[in-house]
Short mmCIF file of C-alpha atoms and ligand atoms in Angstrom, two decimals:
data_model
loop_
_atom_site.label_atom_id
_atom_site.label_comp_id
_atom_site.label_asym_id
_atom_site.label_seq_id
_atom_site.Cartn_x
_atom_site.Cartn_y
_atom_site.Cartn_z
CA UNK A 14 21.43 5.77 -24.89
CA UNK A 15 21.70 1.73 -24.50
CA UNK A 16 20.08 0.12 -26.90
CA UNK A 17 17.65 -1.41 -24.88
CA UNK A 18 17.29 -0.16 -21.27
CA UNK A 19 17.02 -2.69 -18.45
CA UNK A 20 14.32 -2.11 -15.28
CA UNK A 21 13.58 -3.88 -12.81
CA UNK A 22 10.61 -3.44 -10.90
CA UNK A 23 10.19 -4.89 -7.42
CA UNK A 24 7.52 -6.28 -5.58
CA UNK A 25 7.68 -7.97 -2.36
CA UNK A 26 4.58 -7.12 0.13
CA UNK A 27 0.70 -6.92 0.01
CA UNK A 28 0.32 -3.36 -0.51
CA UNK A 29 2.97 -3.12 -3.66
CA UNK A 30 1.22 -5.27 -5.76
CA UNK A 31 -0.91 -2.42 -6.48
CA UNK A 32 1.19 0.26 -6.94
CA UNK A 33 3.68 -2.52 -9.02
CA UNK A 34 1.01 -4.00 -11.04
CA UNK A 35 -0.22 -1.14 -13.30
CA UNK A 36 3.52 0.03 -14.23
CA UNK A 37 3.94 -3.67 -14.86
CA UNK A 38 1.44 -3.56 -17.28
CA UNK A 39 2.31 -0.71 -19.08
CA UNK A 40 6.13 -1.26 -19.28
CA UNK A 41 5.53 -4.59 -20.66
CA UNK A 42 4.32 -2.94 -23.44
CA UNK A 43 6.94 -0.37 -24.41
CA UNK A 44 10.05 -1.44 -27.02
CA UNK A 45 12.89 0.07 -25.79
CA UNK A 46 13.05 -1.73 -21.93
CA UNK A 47 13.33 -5.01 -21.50
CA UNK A 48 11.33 -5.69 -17.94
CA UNK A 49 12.10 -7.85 -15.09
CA UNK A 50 9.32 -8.53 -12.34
CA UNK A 51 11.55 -9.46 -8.64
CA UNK A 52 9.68 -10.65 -6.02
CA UNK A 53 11.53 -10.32 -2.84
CA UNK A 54 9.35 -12.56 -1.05
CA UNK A 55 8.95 -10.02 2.30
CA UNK A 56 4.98 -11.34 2.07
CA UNK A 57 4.89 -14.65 0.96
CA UNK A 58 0.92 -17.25 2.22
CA UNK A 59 -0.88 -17.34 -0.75
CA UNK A 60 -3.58 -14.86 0.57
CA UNK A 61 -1.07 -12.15 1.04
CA UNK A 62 0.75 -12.67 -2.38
CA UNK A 63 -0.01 -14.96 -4.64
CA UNK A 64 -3.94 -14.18 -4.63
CA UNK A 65 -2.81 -10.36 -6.15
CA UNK A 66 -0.44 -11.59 -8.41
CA UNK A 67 -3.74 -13.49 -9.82
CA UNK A 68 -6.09 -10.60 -9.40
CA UNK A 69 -4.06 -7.82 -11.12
CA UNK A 70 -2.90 -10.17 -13.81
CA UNK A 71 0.74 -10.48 -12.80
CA UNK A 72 2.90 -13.02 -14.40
CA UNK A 73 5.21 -15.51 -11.94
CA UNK A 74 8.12 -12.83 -11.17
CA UNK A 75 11.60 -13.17 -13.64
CA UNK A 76 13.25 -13.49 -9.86
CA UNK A 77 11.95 -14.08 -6.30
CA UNK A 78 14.88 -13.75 -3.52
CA UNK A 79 12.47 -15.88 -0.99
CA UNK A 80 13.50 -13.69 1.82
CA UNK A 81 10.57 -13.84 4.06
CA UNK A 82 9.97 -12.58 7.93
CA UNK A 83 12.23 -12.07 10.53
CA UNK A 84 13.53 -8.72 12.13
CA UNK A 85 13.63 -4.99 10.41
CA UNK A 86 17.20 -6.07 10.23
CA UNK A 87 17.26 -9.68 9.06
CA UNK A 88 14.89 -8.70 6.90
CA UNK A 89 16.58 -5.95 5.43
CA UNK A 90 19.70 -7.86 5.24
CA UNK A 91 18.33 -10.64 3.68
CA UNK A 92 16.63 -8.46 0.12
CA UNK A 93 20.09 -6.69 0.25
CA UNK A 94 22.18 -9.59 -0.37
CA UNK A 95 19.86 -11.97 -2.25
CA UNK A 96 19.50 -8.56 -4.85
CA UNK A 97 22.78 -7.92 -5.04
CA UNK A 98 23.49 -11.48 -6.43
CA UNK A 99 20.83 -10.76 -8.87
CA UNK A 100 21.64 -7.68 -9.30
CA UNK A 101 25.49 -8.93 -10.29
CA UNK A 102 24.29 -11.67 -12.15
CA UNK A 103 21.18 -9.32 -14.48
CA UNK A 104 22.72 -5.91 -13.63
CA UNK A 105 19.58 -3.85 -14.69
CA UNK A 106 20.12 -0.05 -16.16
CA UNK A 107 17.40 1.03 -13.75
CA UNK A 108 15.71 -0.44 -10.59
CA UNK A 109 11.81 0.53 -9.67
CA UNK A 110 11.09 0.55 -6.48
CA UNK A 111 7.44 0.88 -4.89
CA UNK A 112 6.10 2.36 -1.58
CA UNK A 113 7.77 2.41 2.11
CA UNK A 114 8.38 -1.59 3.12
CA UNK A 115 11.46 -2.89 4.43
CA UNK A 116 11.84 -4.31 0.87
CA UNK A 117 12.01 -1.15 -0.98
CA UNK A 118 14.82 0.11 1.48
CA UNK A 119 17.16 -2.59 0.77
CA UNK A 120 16.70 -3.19 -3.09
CA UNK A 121 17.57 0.91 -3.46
CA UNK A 122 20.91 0.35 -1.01
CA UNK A 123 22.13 -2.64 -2.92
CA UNK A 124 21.19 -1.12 -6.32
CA UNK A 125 22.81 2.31 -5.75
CA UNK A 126 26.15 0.58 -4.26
CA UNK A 127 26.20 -0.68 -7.70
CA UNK A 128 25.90 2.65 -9.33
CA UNK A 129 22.64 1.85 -10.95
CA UNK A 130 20.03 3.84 -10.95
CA UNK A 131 16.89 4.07 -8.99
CA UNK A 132 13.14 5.22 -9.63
CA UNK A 133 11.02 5.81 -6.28
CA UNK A 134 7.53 5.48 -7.26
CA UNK A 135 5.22 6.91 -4.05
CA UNK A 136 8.04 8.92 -3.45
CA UNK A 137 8.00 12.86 -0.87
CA UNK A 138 5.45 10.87 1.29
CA UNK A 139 6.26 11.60 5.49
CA UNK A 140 4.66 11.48 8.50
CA UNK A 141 7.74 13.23 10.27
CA UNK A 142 7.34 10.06 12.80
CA UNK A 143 10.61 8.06 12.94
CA UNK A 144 8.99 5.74 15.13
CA UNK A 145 7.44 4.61 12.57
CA UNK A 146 9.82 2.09 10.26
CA UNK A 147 8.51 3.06 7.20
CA UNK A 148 9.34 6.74 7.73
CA UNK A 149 12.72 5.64 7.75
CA UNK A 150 12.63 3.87 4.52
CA UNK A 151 11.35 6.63 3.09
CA UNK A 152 13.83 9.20 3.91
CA UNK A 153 16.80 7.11 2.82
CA UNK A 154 14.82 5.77 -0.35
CA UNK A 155 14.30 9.31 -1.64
CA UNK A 156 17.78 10.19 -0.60
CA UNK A 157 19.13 8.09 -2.75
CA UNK A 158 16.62 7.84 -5.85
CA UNK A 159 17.57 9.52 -9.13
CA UNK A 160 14.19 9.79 -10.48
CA UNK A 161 11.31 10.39 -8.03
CA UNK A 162 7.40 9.45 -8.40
CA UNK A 163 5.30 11.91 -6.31
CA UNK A 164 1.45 10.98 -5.77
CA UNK A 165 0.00 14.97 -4.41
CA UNK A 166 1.81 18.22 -4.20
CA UNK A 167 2.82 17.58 -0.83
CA UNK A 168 5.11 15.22 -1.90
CA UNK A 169 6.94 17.35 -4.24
CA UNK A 170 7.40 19.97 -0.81
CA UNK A 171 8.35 17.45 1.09
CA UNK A 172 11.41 16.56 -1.36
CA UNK A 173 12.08 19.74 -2.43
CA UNK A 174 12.50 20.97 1.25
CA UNK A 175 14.96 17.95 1.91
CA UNK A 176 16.92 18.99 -0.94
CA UNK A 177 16.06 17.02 -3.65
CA UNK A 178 16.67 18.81 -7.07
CA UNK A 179 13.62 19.95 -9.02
CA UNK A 180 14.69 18.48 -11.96
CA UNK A 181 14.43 14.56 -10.60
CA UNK A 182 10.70 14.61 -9.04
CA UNK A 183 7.43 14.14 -11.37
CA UNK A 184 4.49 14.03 -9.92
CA UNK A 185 2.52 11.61 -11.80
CA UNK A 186 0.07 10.82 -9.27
CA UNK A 187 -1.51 8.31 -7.33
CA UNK A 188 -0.97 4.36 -9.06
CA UNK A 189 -3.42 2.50 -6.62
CA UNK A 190 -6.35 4.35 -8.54
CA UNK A 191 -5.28 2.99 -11.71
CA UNK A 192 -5.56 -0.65 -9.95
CA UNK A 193 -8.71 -0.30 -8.57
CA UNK A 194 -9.73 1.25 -12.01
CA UNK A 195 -7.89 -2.08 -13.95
CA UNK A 196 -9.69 -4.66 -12.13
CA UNK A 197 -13.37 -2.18 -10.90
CA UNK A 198 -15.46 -5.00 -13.58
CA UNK A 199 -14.42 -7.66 -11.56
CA UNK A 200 -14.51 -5.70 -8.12
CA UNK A 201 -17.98 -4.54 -8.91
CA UNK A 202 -19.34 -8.28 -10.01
CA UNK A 203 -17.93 -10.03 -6.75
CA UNK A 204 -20.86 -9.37 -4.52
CA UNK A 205 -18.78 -10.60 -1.31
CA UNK A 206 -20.94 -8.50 1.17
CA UNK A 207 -23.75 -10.51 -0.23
CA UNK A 208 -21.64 -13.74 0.01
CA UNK A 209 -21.01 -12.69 3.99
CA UNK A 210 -24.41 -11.84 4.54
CA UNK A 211 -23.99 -8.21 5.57
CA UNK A 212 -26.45 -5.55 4.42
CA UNK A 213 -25.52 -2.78 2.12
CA UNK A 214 -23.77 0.46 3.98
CA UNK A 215 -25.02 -1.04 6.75
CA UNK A 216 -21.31 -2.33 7.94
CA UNK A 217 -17.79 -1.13 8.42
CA UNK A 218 -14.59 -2.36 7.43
CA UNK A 219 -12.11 -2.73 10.03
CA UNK A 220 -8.21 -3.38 8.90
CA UNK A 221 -5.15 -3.51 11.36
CA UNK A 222 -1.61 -4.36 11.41
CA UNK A 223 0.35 -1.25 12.69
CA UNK A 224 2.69 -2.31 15.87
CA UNK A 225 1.62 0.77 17.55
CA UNK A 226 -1.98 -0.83 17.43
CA UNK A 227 -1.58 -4.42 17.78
CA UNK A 228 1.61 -5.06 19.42
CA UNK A 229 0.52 -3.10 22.71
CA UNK A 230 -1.83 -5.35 24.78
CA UNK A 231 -3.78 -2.40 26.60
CA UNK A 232 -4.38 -0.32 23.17
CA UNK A 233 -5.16 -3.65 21.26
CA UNK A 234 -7.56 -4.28 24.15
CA UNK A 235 -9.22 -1.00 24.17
CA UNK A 236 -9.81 -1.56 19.89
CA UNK A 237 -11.33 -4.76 20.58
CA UNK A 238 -14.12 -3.17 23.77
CA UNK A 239 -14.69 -0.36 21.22
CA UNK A 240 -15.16 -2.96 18.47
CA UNK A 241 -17.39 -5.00 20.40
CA UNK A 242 -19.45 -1.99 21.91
CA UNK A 243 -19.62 -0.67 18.12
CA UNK A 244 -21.08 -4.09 16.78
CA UNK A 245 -23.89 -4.31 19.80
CA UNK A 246 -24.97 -1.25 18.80
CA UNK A 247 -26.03 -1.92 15.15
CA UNK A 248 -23.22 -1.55 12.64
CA UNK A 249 -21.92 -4.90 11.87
CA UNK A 250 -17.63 -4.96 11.26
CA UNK A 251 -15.76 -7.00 8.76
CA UNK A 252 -12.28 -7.56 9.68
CA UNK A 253 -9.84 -9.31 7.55
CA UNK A 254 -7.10 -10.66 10.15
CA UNK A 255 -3.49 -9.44 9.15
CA UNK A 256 -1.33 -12.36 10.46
CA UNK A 257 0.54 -9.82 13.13
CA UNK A 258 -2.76 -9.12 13.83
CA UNK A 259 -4.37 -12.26 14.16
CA UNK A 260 -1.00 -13.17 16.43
CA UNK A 261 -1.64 -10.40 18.88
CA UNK A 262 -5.17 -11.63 19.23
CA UNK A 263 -4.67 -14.76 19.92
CA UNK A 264 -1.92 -13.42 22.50
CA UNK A 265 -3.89 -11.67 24.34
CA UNK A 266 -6.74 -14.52 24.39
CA UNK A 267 -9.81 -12.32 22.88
CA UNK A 268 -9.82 -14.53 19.36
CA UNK A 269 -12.75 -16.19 20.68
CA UNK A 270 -14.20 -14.08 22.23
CA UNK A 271 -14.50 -11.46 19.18
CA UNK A 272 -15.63 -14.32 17.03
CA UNK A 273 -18.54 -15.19 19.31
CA UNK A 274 -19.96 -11.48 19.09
CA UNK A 275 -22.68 -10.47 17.10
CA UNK A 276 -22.41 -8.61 13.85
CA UNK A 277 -18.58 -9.23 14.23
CA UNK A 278 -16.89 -10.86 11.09
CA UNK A 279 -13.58 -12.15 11.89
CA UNK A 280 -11.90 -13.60 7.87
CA UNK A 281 -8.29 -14.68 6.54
CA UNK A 282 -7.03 -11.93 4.61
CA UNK A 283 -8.59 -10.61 1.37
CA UNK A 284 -7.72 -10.94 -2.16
CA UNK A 285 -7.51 -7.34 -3.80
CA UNK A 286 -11.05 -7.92 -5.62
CA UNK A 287 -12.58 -9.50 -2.32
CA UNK A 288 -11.18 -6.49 -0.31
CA UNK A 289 -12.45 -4.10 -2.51
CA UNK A 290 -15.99 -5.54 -3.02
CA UNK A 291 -16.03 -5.11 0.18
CA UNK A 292 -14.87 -1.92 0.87
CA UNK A 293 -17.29 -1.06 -2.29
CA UNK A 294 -20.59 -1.57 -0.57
CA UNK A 295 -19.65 -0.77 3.59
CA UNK A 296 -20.46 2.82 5.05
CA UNK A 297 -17.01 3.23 6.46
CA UNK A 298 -13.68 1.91 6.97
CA UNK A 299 -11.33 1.98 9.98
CA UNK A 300 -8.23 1.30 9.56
CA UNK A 301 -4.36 1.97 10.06
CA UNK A 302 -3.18 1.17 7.01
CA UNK A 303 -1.81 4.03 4.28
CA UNK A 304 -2.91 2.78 0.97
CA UNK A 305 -6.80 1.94 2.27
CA UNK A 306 -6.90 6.08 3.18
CA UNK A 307 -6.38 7.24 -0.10
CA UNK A 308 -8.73 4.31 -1.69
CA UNK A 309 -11.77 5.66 0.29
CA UNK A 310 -11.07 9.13 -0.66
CA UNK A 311 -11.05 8.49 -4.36
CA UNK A 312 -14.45 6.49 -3.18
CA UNK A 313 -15.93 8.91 -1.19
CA UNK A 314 -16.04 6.25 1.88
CA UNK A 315 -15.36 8.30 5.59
CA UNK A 316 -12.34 6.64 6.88
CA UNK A 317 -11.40 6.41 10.44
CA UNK A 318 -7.88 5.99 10.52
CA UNK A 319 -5.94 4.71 14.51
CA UNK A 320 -3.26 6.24 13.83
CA UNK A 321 -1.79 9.65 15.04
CA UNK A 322 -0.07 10.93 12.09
CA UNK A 323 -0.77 10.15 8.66
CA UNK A 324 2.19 10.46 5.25
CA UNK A 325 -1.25 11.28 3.11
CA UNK A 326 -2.29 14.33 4.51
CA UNK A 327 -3.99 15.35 1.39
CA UNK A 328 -6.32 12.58 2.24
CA UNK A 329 -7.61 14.53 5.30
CA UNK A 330 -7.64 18.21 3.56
CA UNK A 331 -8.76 17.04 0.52
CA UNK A 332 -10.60 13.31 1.44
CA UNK A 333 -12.75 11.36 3.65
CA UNK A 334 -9.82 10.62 6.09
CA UNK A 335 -10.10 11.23 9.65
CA UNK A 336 -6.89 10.37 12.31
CA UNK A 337 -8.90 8.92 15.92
CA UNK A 338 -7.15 7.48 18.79
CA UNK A 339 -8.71 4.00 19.87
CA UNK A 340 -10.89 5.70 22.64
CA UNK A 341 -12.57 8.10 20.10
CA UNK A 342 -13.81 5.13 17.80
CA UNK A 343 -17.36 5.01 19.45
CA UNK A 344 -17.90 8.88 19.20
CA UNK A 345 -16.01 9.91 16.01
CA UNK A 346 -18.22 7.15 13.97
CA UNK A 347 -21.36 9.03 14.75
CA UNK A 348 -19.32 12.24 13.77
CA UNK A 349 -18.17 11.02 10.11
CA UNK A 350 -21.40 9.37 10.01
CA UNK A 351 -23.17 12.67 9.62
CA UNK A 352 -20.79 13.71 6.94
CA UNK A 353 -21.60 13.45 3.38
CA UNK A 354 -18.37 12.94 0.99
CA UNK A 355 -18.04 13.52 -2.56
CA UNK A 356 -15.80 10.85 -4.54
CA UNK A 357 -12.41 12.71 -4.17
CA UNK A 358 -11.11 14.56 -7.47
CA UNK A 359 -7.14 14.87 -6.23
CA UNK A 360 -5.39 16.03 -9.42
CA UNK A 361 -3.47 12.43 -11.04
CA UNK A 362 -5.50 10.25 -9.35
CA UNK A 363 -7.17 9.31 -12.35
CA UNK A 364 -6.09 6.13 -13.63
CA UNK A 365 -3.59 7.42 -16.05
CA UNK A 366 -0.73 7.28 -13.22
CA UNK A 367 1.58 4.29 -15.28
CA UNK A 368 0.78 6.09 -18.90
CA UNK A 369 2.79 9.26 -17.17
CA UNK A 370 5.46 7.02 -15.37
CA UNK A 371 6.16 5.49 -18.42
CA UNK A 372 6.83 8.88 -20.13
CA UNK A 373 8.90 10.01 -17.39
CA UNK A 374 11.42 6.86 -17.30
CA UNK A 375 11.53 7.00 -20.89
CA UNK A 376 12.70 10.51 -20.49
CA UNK A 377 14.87 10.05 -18.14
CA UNK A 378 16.22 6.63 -19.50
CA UNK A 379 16.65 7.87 -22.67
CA UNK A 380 16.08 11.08 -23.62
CA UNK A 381 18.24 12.90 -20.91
CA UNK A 382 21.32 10.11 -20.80
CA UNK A 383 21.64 9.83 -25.07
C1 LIG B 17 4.64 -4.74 6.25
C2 LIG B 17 5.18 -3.34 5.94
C3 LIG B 17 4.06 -2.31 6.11
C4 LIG B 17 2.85 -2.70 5.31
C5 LIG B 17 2.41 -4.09 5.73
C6 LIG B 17 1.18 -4.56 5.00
C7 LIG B 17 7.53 -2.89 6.54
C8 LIG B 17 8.40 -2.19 7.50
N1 LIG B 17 6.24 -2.96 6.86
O1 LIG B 17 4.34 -4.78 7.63
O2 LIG B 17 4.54 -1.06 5.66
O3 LIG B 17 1.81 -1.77 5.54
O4 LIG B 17 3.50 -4.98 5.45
O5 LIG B 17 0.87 -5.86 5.30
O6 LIG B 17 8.00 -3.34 5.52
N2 LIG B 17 3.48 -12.73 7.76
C9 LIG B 17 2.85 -13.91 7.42
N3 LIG B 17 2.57 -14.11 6.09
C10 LIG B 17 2.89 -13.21 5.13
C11 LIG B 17 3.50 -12.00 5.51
C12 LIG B 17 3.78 -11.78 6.84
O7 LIG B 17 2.55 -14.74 8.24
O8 LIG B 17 2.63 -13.47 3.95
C13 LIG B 17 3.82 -12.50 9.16
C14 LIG B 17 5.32 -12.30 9.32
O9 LIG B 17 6.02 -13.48 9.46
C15 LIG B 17 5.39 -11.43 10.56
C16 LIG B 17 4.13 -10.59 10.44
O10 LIG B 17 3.24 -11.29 9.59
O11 LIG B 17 5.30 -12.22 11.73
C17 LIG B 17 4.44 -9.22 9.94
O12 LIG B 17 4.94 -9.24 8.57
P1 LIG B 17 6.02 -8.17 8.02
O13 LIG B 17 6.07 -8.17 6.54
O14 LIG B 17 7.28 -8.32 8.78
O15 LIG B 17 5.49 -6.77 8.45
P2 LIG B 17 4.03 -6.18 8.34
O16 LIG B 17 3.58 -5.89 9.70
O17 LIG B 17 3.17 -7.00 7.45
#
């Protein structure tokens, strides 16, 4: 067993901060790693990064590669080689990687062409859609992870189905719950529906970024009718633009016309406390995003997700999650409407996910290599 064993942990877009932030936390505190926070840089305006760094109490990362936009490809390419050099210049004893973004792809190739070892944490999660790029990451991420972070049982199938061996997947549960549960005080004192103006469960959230949503002018044009239609009729939306988002709208030359309608709240992106106050007090979210599925089903919020697949399945069997395609919006709203939800009680998703990560990489760190 090394002395001391060497991790890094990387973060590098908005929805990894949460899953990176608790296991941050809790590593920090342990004596035998020594803990590196890289910041790849794949999100980088303050509201998409630094505003959750500040939120969920993240120091400035040890390393940030500064990589930025650009194709799947350049993008790819460009975490692969600026870890490497990090990689060869701090060579960790273990890398953490986080969730399905390009970023988590290309830290795990560079890391495991160096022989060290890798840590999937969200790991067994598919939608068995290869259209979709973060499928992809997925599959090769777990194929080449040593150690393997599963959030629900289906996970654990998933992996053990592809071959993974039983003896490298834990399931230690869902880490955006212990997030939410970190920062809830502040969350619940932040009042931003009140700031808006918009009356208690008597709005929706709307989030979108998904290519298959906004990058298609005639289904981002449907959304926006449907959205319109939906906010003349009573319920009042608050949408946080995405910046592909926000792009797309402008493209196709409805910005101002969905900031003139009524009960139709067009904002920059959230903060993590901002996002969640407001998901907090609405009466339902849609969306197309994964982790905002499984935060209203450990809320007990309906969720109308645009998407015809979903990797959290156990969020529809077991949650508030419900997949719609963007001409059901208007009629499946007053279906989940009528639906009462308890707040979901999946086993792990408890806000004890990092405690049990930690034990597992100290196993495996220490225990099993000594
Ligand atoms: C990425 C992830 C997706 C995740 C999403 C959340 C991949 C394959 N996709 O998709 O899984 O759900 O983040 O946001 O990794 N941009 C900015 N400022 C930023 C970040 C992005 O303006 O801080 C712009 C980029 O330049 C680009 C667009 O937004 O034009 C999309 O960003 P990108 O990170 O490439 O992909 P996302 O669609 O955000």
């Amino acid at each position: 067993m090394p002395n001391v064993v060497k991790i890094h942990l990387i973060a590098a877009a908005r929805p990894n901060f949460m899953k990176v932030a608790p296991l941050y936390h809790a590593l920090a505190e342990q004596s035998w790693c020594e803990l590196k926070l890289v910041h790849t840089g794949q999100h980088y305006d303050a509201n998409m990064s630094d505003s959750f760094f500040r939120d969920l109490q993240l120091p400035d990362p040890d390393f940030h590669l500064g990589v930025g936009g650009g194709t799947h490809a350049e993008q790819t390419a460009g975490v692969m080689v600026e870890y490497e050099r990090v990689c060869l210049e701090n060579r960790p004893d273990w890398v953490v990687v986080v969730g399905d973004v390009n970023s988590t792809l290309a830290c795990t190739l560079a890391a495991s062409k160096l022989a060290i070892k890798i840590v999937h944490l969200e790991a067994g999660l598919r939608s068995f859609d290869n259209s979709m790029p973060e499928e992809i990451n997925r599959i090769v991420t777990d194929s080449l992870a040593d150690l393997l972070w599963t959030p629900s049982p289906d996970g654990d199938e998933n992996l053990l189905k592809s071959g993974v061996a039983p003896g490298k997947i834990d399931r230690i549960g869902n880490i955006m719950i212990d997030s939410f549960e970190l920062v809830r005080p502040k969350i619940e004192r932040a009042n931003v529906p009140e700031i808006l103006g918009v009356k208690d469960k008597r709005y929706a959230v709307v989030t979108l970024h998904r290519p298959s949503n906004v990058d298609r002018a005639p289904t981002l044009q449907k959304i926006v009718d449907e959205m319109i239609a939906i906010a003349a009729s009573g319920l009042a939306l608050v949408f946080p633009l995405h910046p592909r988002t926000r792009k797309s709208i402008e493209q196709l030359g409805v910005l101002e016309q969905l900031s003139k309608s009524d009960g139709i709240y067009l904002l920059e992106p959230l903060s993590y406390v901002e996002f969640m106050s407001i998901v907090l007090g609405c009466r339902l979210v849609i969306t197309d995003s994964g982790g905002i599925q499984e935060e209203t089903t450990y809320l007990g919020i309906p969720c109308l997700t645009l998407r015809e697949n979903t990797e959290r399945p156990i969020t529809i069997s077991e949650g508030t999650n419900l997949l719609i395609g963007p001409d059901e919006l208007g009629t499946k709203i007053d279906e989940i409407m009528q639906k009462e939800f308890e707040p979901g009680r999946i086993e792990f998703w408890d806000g004890k996910t990092a405690q049990r990560a930690v034990e597992s990489l100290y196993n495996h760190a220490c225990l099993r290599t000594a």
